[in-house]
């Protein structure tokens, strides 16, 4: 067979791909400025909503917030800012993204964005109900409430403009997989693949609701390398005594995350095609996190599989307390507690998102 037989076809594919990328860049360059950012999901984007609901999933106490301005424990599950805080600051919207339930948030603040997210929540309502946190439906009802306040303040037309040009961030799924598959009896009742598909139907329905409400710029975060979360590393080492003193990622959980992310990418592409005038994009958080784990020195990190709070093995939320010992230099840690990234890690994730994703919004 002539080895050059497939070259014209391959060149045609490359040219088509380049034209599509140029088209995307052209469309992005002519897009109206981003007006606001609204976040839905779990602790990765919860700025402190859980402070105002009766749940154990709270972080409005030291040592959380030790790197935040004035060392405030705001309810963010980190030592400082979240990725969404860095993003709104980079976009020039506001210094940080506030929690919707924070009483200090005024109607005018809603025009540039808030977080409706709730730590301990997920795409599956059972996840939030088990942790007594806000379900996605409840977060949605607060969003509708916020729309009403905005319309009362600036009118329907201006509110519609703000929502149309706002960026919506959805970040959830990790708690679903941990609570309902890996560390729960449900894991023996349903296959990982089937449960992933179930979660993606939840994503699809939520995006459809956002679209019908006027949102057009929607980003959906994929799963992190769940098997590398310090708490999952610890639980695996307990179950496998031979590796107890050798902390390693649980690879089959990371494999599951990669499969889910591939499915999510296909879904976001399908939604963008189906929902006219929308940009529904996949937000890759797996790649920057796994790169920090594999190449810590590149980021000035020294510890990647243990949290800064307490022993770094299991402590999170109510177990990470004011009297808990913390590491000397949190900027050298990928995780602040046994589940949640440090401010340093969130700054890397936000830079990755701003570089790889936001030019296309």
PDB file of N, CA, C and O in Angstrom, residues 42-43 46-65 73-78 101 117-121 131-134 175 179 309 315-322 324 336-337 340:
ATOM      1  N   UNK A  42     -20.178  22.165  44.950  1.00  0.00           N
ATOM      2  CA  UNK A  42     -19.739  21.691  46.263  1.00  0.00           C
ATOM      3  C   UNK A  42     -18.688  22.613  46.880  1.00  0.00           C
ATOM      4  O   UNK A  42     -18.598  23.793  46.529  1.00  0.00           O
ATOM      5  N   UNK A  43     -17.882  22.067  47.791  1.00  0.00           N
ATOM      6  CA  UNK A  43     -16.917  22.873  48.553  1.00  0.00           C
ATOM      7  C   UNK A  43     -15.857  23.534  47.687  1.00  0.00           C
ATOM      8  O   UNK A  43     -15.246  24.521  48.104  1.00  0.00           O
ATOM      9  N   UNK A  46     -17.727  26.743  47.107  1.00  0.00           N
ATOM     10  CA  UNK A  46     -18.554  27.298  48.182  1.00  0.00           C
ATOM     11  C   UNK A  46     -17.752  28.344  48.943  1.00  0.00           C
ATOM     12  O   UNK A  46     -16.763  28.025  49.601  1.00  0.00           O
ATOM     13  N   UNK A  47     -18.198  29.584  48.872  1.00  0.00           N
ATOM     14  CA  UNK A  47     -17.502  30.690  49.545  1.00  0.00           C
ATOM     15  C   UNK A  47     -17.946  30.861  50.991  1.00  0.00           C
ATOM     16  O   UNK A  47     -17.481  31.788  51.664  1.00  0.00           O
ATOM     17  N   UNK A  48     -18.855  30.016  51.459  1.00  0.00           N
ATOM     18  CA  UNK A  48     -19.291  30.116  52.852  1.00  0.00           C
ATOM     19  C   UNK A  48     -20.781  29.992  53.073  1.00  0.00           C
ATOM     20  O   UNK A  48     -21.284  30.365  54.132  1.00  0.00           O
ATOM     21  N   UNK A  49     -21.508  29.458  52.101  1.00  0.00           N
ATOM     22  CA  UNK A  49     -22.959  29.294  52.286  1.00  0.00           C
ATOM     23  C   UNK A  49     -23.302  28.370  53.453  1.00  0.00           C
ATOM     24  O   UNK A  49     -24.314  28.566  54.128  1.00  0.00           O
ATOM     25  N   UNK A  50     -22.445  27.385  53.697  1.00  0.00           N
ATOM     26  CA  UNK A  50     -22.736  26.441  54.772  1.00  0.00           C
ATOM     27  C   UNK A  50     -22.663  27.059  56.157  1.00  0.00           C
ATOM     28  O   UNK A  50     -23.115  26.462  57.140  1.00  0.00           O
ATOM     29  N   UNK A  51     -22.102  28.268  56.258  1.00  0.00           N
ATOM     30  CA  UNK A  51     -22.085  28.969  57.542  1.00  0.00           C
ATOM     31  C   UNK A  51     -23.498  29.252  58.024  1.00  0.00           C
ATOM     32  O   UNK A  51     -23.715  29.446  59.228  1.00  0.00           O
ATOM     33  N   UNK A  52     -24.444  29.287  57.086  1.00  0.00           N
ATOM     34  CA  UNK A  52     -25.796  29.763  57.393  1.00  0.00           C
ATOM     35  C   UNK A  52     -26.846  28.659  57.322  1.00  0.00           C
ATOM     36  O   UNK A  52     -28.038  28.936  57.272  1.00  0.00           O
ATOM     37  N   UNK A  53     -26.385  27.393  57.334  1.00  0.00           N
ATOM     38  CA  UNK A  53     -27.319  26.267  57.385  1.00  0.00           C
ATOM     39  C   UNK A  53     -26.833  25.293  58.460  1.00  0.00           C
ATOM     40  O   UNK A  53     -25.638  25.251  58.766  1.00  0.00           O
ATOM     41  N   UNK A  54     -27.747  24.517  59.050  1.00  0.00           N
ATOM     42  CA  UNK A  54     -27.351  23.595  60.127  1.00  0.00           C
ATOM     43  C   UNK A  54     -26.707  22.318  59.594  1.00  0.00           C
ATOM     44  O   UNK A  54     -27.369  21.335  59.300  1.00  0.00           O
ATOM     45  N   UNK A  55     -25.404  22.334  59.446  1.00  0.00           N
ATOM     46  CA  UNK A  55     -24.665  21.175  58.965  1.00  0.00           C
ATOM     47  C   UNK A  55     -23.302  21.118  59.635  1.00  0.00           C
ATOM     48  O   UNK A  55     -22.755  22.152  60.054  1.00  0.00           O
ATOM     49  N   UNK A  56     -22.742  19.917  59.726  1.00  0.00           N
ATOM     50  CA  UNK A  56     -21.391  19.766  60.268  1.00  0.00           C
ATOM     51  C   UNK A  56     -20.327  20.134  59.242  1.00  0.00           C
ATOM     52  O   UNK A  56     -19.165  20.335  59.588  1.00  0.00           O
ATOM     53  N   UNK A  57     -20.743  20.226  57.973  1.00  0.00           N
ATOM     54  CA  UNK A  57     -19.793  20.539  56.899  1.00  0.00           C
ATOM     55  C   UNK A  57     -19.548  22.049  56.850  1.00  0.00           C
ATOM     56  O   UNK A  57     -20.048  22.751  55.971  1.00  0.00           O
ATOM     57  N   UNK A  58     -18.787  22.534  57.821  1.00  0.00           N
ATOM     58  CA  UNK A  58     -18.478  23.963  57.916  1.00  0.00           C
ATOM     59  C   UNK A  58     -16.984  24.157  58.126  1.00  0.00           C
ATOM     60  O   UNK A  58     -16.301  23.299  58.692  1.00  0.00           O
ATOM     61  N   UNK A  59     -16.505  25.305  57.673  1.00  0.00           N
ATOM     62  CA  UNK A  59     -15.075  25.625  57.844  1.00  0.00           C
ATOM     63  C   UNK A  59     -14.897  27.091  58.236  1.00  0.00           C
ATOM     64  O   UNK A  59     -13.901  27.717  57.880  1.00  0.00           O
ATOM     65  N   UNK A  60     -15.871  27.624  58.973  1.00  0.00           N
ATOM     66  CA  UNK A  60     -15.801  29.018  59.408  1.00  0.00           C
ATOM     67  C   UNK A  60     -15.073  29.133  60.741  1.00  0.00           C
ATOM     68  O   UNK A  60     -15.528  29.803  61.671  1.00  0.00           O
ATOM     69  N   UNK A  61     -13.954  28.424  60.833  1.00  0.00           N
ATOM     70  CA  UNK A  61     -13.140  28.434  62.050  1.00  0.00           C
ATOM     71  C   UNK A  61     -11.677  28.196  61.651  1.00  0.00           C
ATOM     72  O   UNK A  61     -11.403  27.573  60.626  1.00  0.00           O
ATOM     73  N   UNK A  62     -10.752  28.714  62.466  1.00  0.00           N
ATOM     74  CA  UNK A  62      -9.342  28.421  62.204  1.00  0.00           C
ATOM     75  C   UNK A  62      -9.094  26.916  62.298  1.00  0.00           C
ATOM     76  O   UNK A  62      -9.844  26.205  62.972  1.00  0.00           O
ATOM     77  N   UNK A  63      -8.084  26.400  61.608  1.00  0.00           N
ATOM     78  CA  UNK A  63      -7.073  27.127  60.837  1.00  0.00           C
ATOM     79  C   UNK A  63      -7.490  27.475  59.404  1.00  0.00           C
ATOM     80  O   UNK A  63      -6.681  28.005  58.657  1.00  0.00           O
ATOM     81  N   UNK A  64      -8.747  27.169  59.015  1.00  0.00           N
ATOM     82  CA  UNK A  64      -9.201  27.579  57.687  1.00  0.00           C
ATOM     83  C   UNK A  64      -9.105  29.104  57.579  1.00  0.00           C
ATOM     84  O   UNK A  64      -9.434  29.826  58.522  1.00  0.00           O
ATOM     85  N   UNK A  65      -8.654  29.570  56.434  1.00  0.00           N
ATOM     86  CA  UNK A  65      -8.548  31.003  56.207  1.00  0.00           C
ATOM     87  C   UNK A  65      -7.241  31.626  56.656  1.00  0.00           C
ATOM     88  O   UNK A  65      -7.083  32.850  56.582  1.00  0.00           O
ATOM     89  N   UNK A  73     -11.633  33.300  58.630  1.00  0.00           N
ATOM     90  CA  UNK A  73     -12.204  31.979  58.343  1.00  0.00           C
ATOM     91  C   UNK A  73     -13.587  32.211  57.753  1.00  0.00           C
ATOM     92  O   UNK A  73     -14.579  32.321  58.479  1.00  0.00           O
ATOM     93  N   UNK A  74     -13.665  32.291  56.444  1.00  0.00           N
ATOM     94  CA  UNK A  74     -14.880  32.727  55.759  1.00  0.00           C
ATOM     95  C   UNK A  74     -15.878  31.598  55.498  1.00  0.00           C
ATOM     96  O   UNK A  74     -17.012  31.857  55.110  1.00  0.00           O
ATOM     97  N   UNK A  75     -15.454  30.363  55.693  1.00  0.00           N
ATOM     98  CA  UNK A  75     -16.288  29.232  55.310  1.00  0.00           C
ATOM     99  C   UNK A  75     -15.786  28.554  54.059  1.00  0.00           C
ATOM    100  O   UNK A  75     -16.366  27.563  53.603  1.00  0.00           O
ATOM    101  N   UNK A  76     -14.711  29.085  53.485  1.00  0.00           N
ATOM    102  CA  UNK A  76     -14.061  28.414  52.355  1.00  0.00           C
ATOM    103  C   UNK A  76     -13.229  27.251  52.891  1.00  0.00           C
ATOM    104  O   UNK A  76     -12.511  27.416  53.875  1.00  0.00           O
ATOM    105  N   UNK A  77     -13.330  26.106  52.224  1.00  0.00           N
ATOM    106  CA  UNK A  77     -12.580  24.936  52.663  1.00  0.00           C
ATOM    107  C   UNK A  77     -11.172  24.981  52.081  1.00  0.00           C
ATOM    108  O   UNK A  77     -10.801  24.197  51.214  1.00  0.00           O
ATOM    109  N   UNK A  78     -10.392  25.898  52.594  1.00  0.00           N
ATOM    110  CA  UNK A  78      -8.998  26.054  52.181  1.00  0.00           C
ATOM    111  C   UNK A  78      -8.330  27.011  53.156  1.00  0.00           C
ATOM    112  O   UNK A  78      -8.995  27.591  54.022  1.00  0.00           O
ATOM    113  N   UNK A 101     -25.674  33.374  50.608  1.00  0.00           N
ATOM    114  CA  UNK A 101     -26.384  33.446  51.887  1.00  0.00           C
ATOM    115  C   UNK A 101     -25.738  34.377  52.895  1.00  0.00           C
ATOM    116  O   UNK A 101     -26.292  34.601  53.969  1.00  0.00           O
ATOM    117  N   UNK A 117     -23.068  27.572  45.866  1.00  0.00           N
ATOM    118  CA  UNK A 117     -22.591  26.220  46.142  1.00  0.00           C
ATOM    119  C   UNK A 117     -22.623  25.883  47.630  1.00  0.00           C
ATOM    120  O   UNK A 117     -22.662  26.768  48.493  1.00  0.00           O
ATOM    121  N   UNK A 118     -22.570  24.597  47.902  1.00  0.00           N
ATOM    122  CA  UNK A 118     -22.648  24.111  49.279  1.00  0.00           C
ATOM    123  C   UNK A 118     -21.700  22.943  49.483  1.00  0.00           C
ATOM    124  O   UNK A 118     -21.828  21.901  48.831  1.00  0.00           O
ATOM    125  N   UNK A 119     -20.739  23.114  50.397  1.00  0.00           N
ATOM    126  CA  UNK A 119     -19.786  22.042  50.696  1.00  0.00           C
ATOM    127  C   UNK A 119     -20.523  20.802  51.174  1.00  0.00           C
ATOM    128  O   UNK A 119     -21.475  20.891  51.958  1.00  0.00           O
ATOM    129  N   UNK A 120     -20.090  19.649  50.696  1.00  0.00           N
ATOM    130  CA  UNK A 120     -20.742  18.401  51.058  1.00  0.00           C
ATOM    131  C   UNK A 120     -21.853  18.010  50.108  1.00  0.00           C
ATOM    132  O   UNK A 120     -22.430  16.935  50.230  1.00  0.00           O
ATOM    133  N   UNK A 121     -22.146  18.898  49.150  1.00  0.00           N
ATOM    134  CA  UNK A 121     -23.206  18.627  48.188  1.00  0.00           C
ATOM    135  C   UNK A 121     -22.701  17.893  46.973  1.00  0.00           C
ATOM    136  O   UNK A 121     -21.526  17.535  46.872  1.00  0.00           O
ATOM    137  N   UNK A 131     -25.508  14.841  53.973  1.00  0.00           N
ATOM    138  CA  UNK A 131     -24.633  15.770  54.698  1.00  0.00           C
ATOM    139  C   UNK A 131     -25.380  17.004  55.200  1.00  0.00           C
ATOM    140  O   UNK A 131     -24.765  17.929  55.741  1.00  0.00           O
ATOM    141  N   UNK A 132     -26.691  17.016  54.996  1.00  0.00           N
ATOM    142  CA  UNK A 132     -27.547  18.142  55.427  1.00  0.00           C
ATOM    143  C   UNK A 132     -27.077  19.456  54.820  1.00  0.00           C
ATOM    144  O   UNK A 132     -26.980  20.478  55.505  1.00  0.00           O
ATOM    145  N   UNK A 133     -26.783  19.421  53.540  1.00  0.00           N
ATOM    146  CA  UNK A 133     -26.340  20.626  52.838  1.00  0.00           C
ATOM    147  C   UNK A 133     -27.304  20.925  51.686  1.00  0.00           C
ATOM    148  O   UNK A 133     -28.334  20.281  51.547  1.00  0.00           O
ATOM    149  N   UNK A 134     -26.980  21.910  50.879  1.00  0.00           N
ATOM    150  CA  UNK A 134     -27.894  22.376  49.837  1.00  0.00           C
ATOM    151  C   UNK A 134     -27.846  21.478  48.607  1.00  0.00           C
ATOM    152  O   UNK A 134     -26.786  21.297  47.997  1.00  0.00           O
ATOM    153  N   UNK A 175     -17.924  14.414  45.680  1.00  0.00           N
ATOM    154  CA  UNK A 175     -18.628  13.876  46.851  1.00  0.00           C
ATOM    155  C   UNK A 175     -19.556  12.736  46.455  1.00  0.00           C
ATOM    156  O   UNK A 175     -19.710  11.759  47.201  1.00  0.00           O
ATOM    157  N   UNK A 179     -19.038   9.441  48.452  1.00  0.00           N
ATOM    158  CA  UNK A 179     -20.097   9.071  49.394  1.00  0.00           C
ATOM    159  C   UNK A 179     -20.920   7.881  48.913  1.00  0.00           C
ATOM    160  O   UNK A 179     -21.315   7.030  49.700  1.00  0.00           O
ATOM    161  N   UNK A 309      -3.320  20.418  57.475  1.00  0.00           N
ATOM    162  CA  UNK A 309      -4.007  20.464  58.770  1.00  0.00           C
ATOM    163  C   UNK A 309      -3.884  19.139  59.512  1.00  0.00           C
ATOM    164  O   UNK A 309      -4.192  18.073  58.960  1.00  0.00           O
ATOM    165  N   UNK A 315      -8.122  14.584  58.511  1.00  0.00           N
ATOM    166  CA  UNK A 315      -8.787  15.795  58.995  1.00  0.00           C
ATOM    167  C   UNK A 315      -9.368  16.643  57.863  1.00  0.00           C
ATOM    168  O   UNK A 315      -8.705  16.928  56.869  1.00  0.00           O
ATOM    169  N   UNK A 316     -10.640  17.030  58.059  1.00  0.00           N
ATOM    170  CA  UNK A 316     -11.317  17.957  57.149  1.00  0.00           C
ATOM    171  C   UNK A 316     -12.567  18.456  57.863  1.00  0.00           C
ATOM    172  O   UNK A 316     -13.168  17.733  58.668  1.00  0.00           O
ATOM    173  N   UNK A 317     -12.973  19.685  57.571  1.00  0.00           N
ATOM    174  CA  UNK A 317     -14.179  20.238  58.174  1.00  0.00           C
ATOM    175  C   UNK A 317     -14.128  20.242  59.683  1.00  0.00           C
ATOM    176  O   UNK A 317     -13.229  20.831  60.287  1.00  0.00           O
ATOM    177  N   UNK A 318     -15.083  19.543  60.365  1.00  0.00           N
ATOM    178  CA  UNK A 318     -15.125  19.564  61.827  1.00  0.00           C
ATOM    179  C   UNK A 318     -13.913  18.904  62.490  1.00  0.00           C
ATOM    180  O   UNK A 318     -13.647  19.133  63.671  1.00  0.00           O
ATOM    181  N   UNK A 319     -13.169  18.090  61.751  1.00  0.00           N
ATOM    182  CA  UNK A 319     -11.987  17.440  62.311  1.00  0.00           C
ATOM    183  C   UNK A 319     -10.734  18.309  62.200  1.00  0.00           C
ATOM    184  O   UNK A 319      -9.717  18.021  62.833  1.00  0.00           O
ATOM    185  N   UNK A 320     -10.813  19.355  61.388  1.00  0.00           N
ATOM    186  CA  UNK A 320      -9.701  20.316  61.262  1.00  0.00           C
ATOM    187  C   UNK A 320     -10.070  21.513  62.126  1.00  0.00           C
ATOM    188  O   UNK A 320     -10.815  22.389  61.698  1.00  0.00           O
ATOM    189  N   UNK A 321      -9.574  21.541  63.336  1.00  0.00           N
ATOM    190  CA  UNK A 321     -10.028  22.466  64.368  1.00  0.00           C
ATOM    191  C   UNK A 321      -8.965  23.502  64.736  1.00  0.00           C
ATOM    192  O   UNK A 321      -7.800  23.361  64.377  1.00  0.00           O
ATOM    193  N   UNK A 322      -9.386  24.564  65.480  1.00  0.00           N
ATOM    194  CA  UNK A 322      -8.424  25.605  65.874  1.00  0.00           C
ATOM    195  C   UNK A 322      -7.193  25.069  66.595  1.00  0.00           C
ATOM    196  O   UNK A 322      -6.101  25.629  66.454  1.00  0.00           O
ATOM    197  N   UNK A 324      -5.846  22.179  66.024  1.00  0.00           N
ATOM    198  CA  UNK A 324      -5.109  21.257  65.160  1.00  0.00           C
ATOM    199  C   UNK A 324      -3.751  21.841  64.764  1.00  0.00           C
ATOM    200  O   UNK A 324      -3.645  23.025  64.452  1.00  0.00           O
ATOM    201  N   UNK A 336      -4.792  21.529  51.663  1.00  0.00           N
ATOM    202  CA  UNK A 336      -4.802  22.139  52.986  1.00  0.00           C
ATOM    203  C   UNK A 336      -5.303  21.151  54.031  1.00  0.00           C
ATOM    204  O   UNK A 336      -4.738  21.040  55.109  1.00  0.00           O
ATOM    205  N   UNK A 337      -6.395  20.442  53.729  1.00  0.00           N
ATOM    206  CA  UNK A 337      -6.830  19.366  54.608  1.00  0.00           C
ATOM    207  C   UNK A 337      -6.805  18.065  53.812  1.00  0.00           C
ATOM    208  O   UNK A 337      -6.189  18.010  52.744  1.00  0.00           O
ATOM    209  N   UNK A 340      -9.343  18.988  50.507  1.00  0.00           N
ATOM    210  CA  UNK A 340      -9.425  20.247  49.757  1.00  0.00           C
ATOM    211  C   UNK A 340      -8.069  20.856  49.423  1.00  0.00           C
ATOM    212  O   UNK A 340      -7.174  20.903  50.282  1.00  0.00           O
TER     213      UNK A 340
END
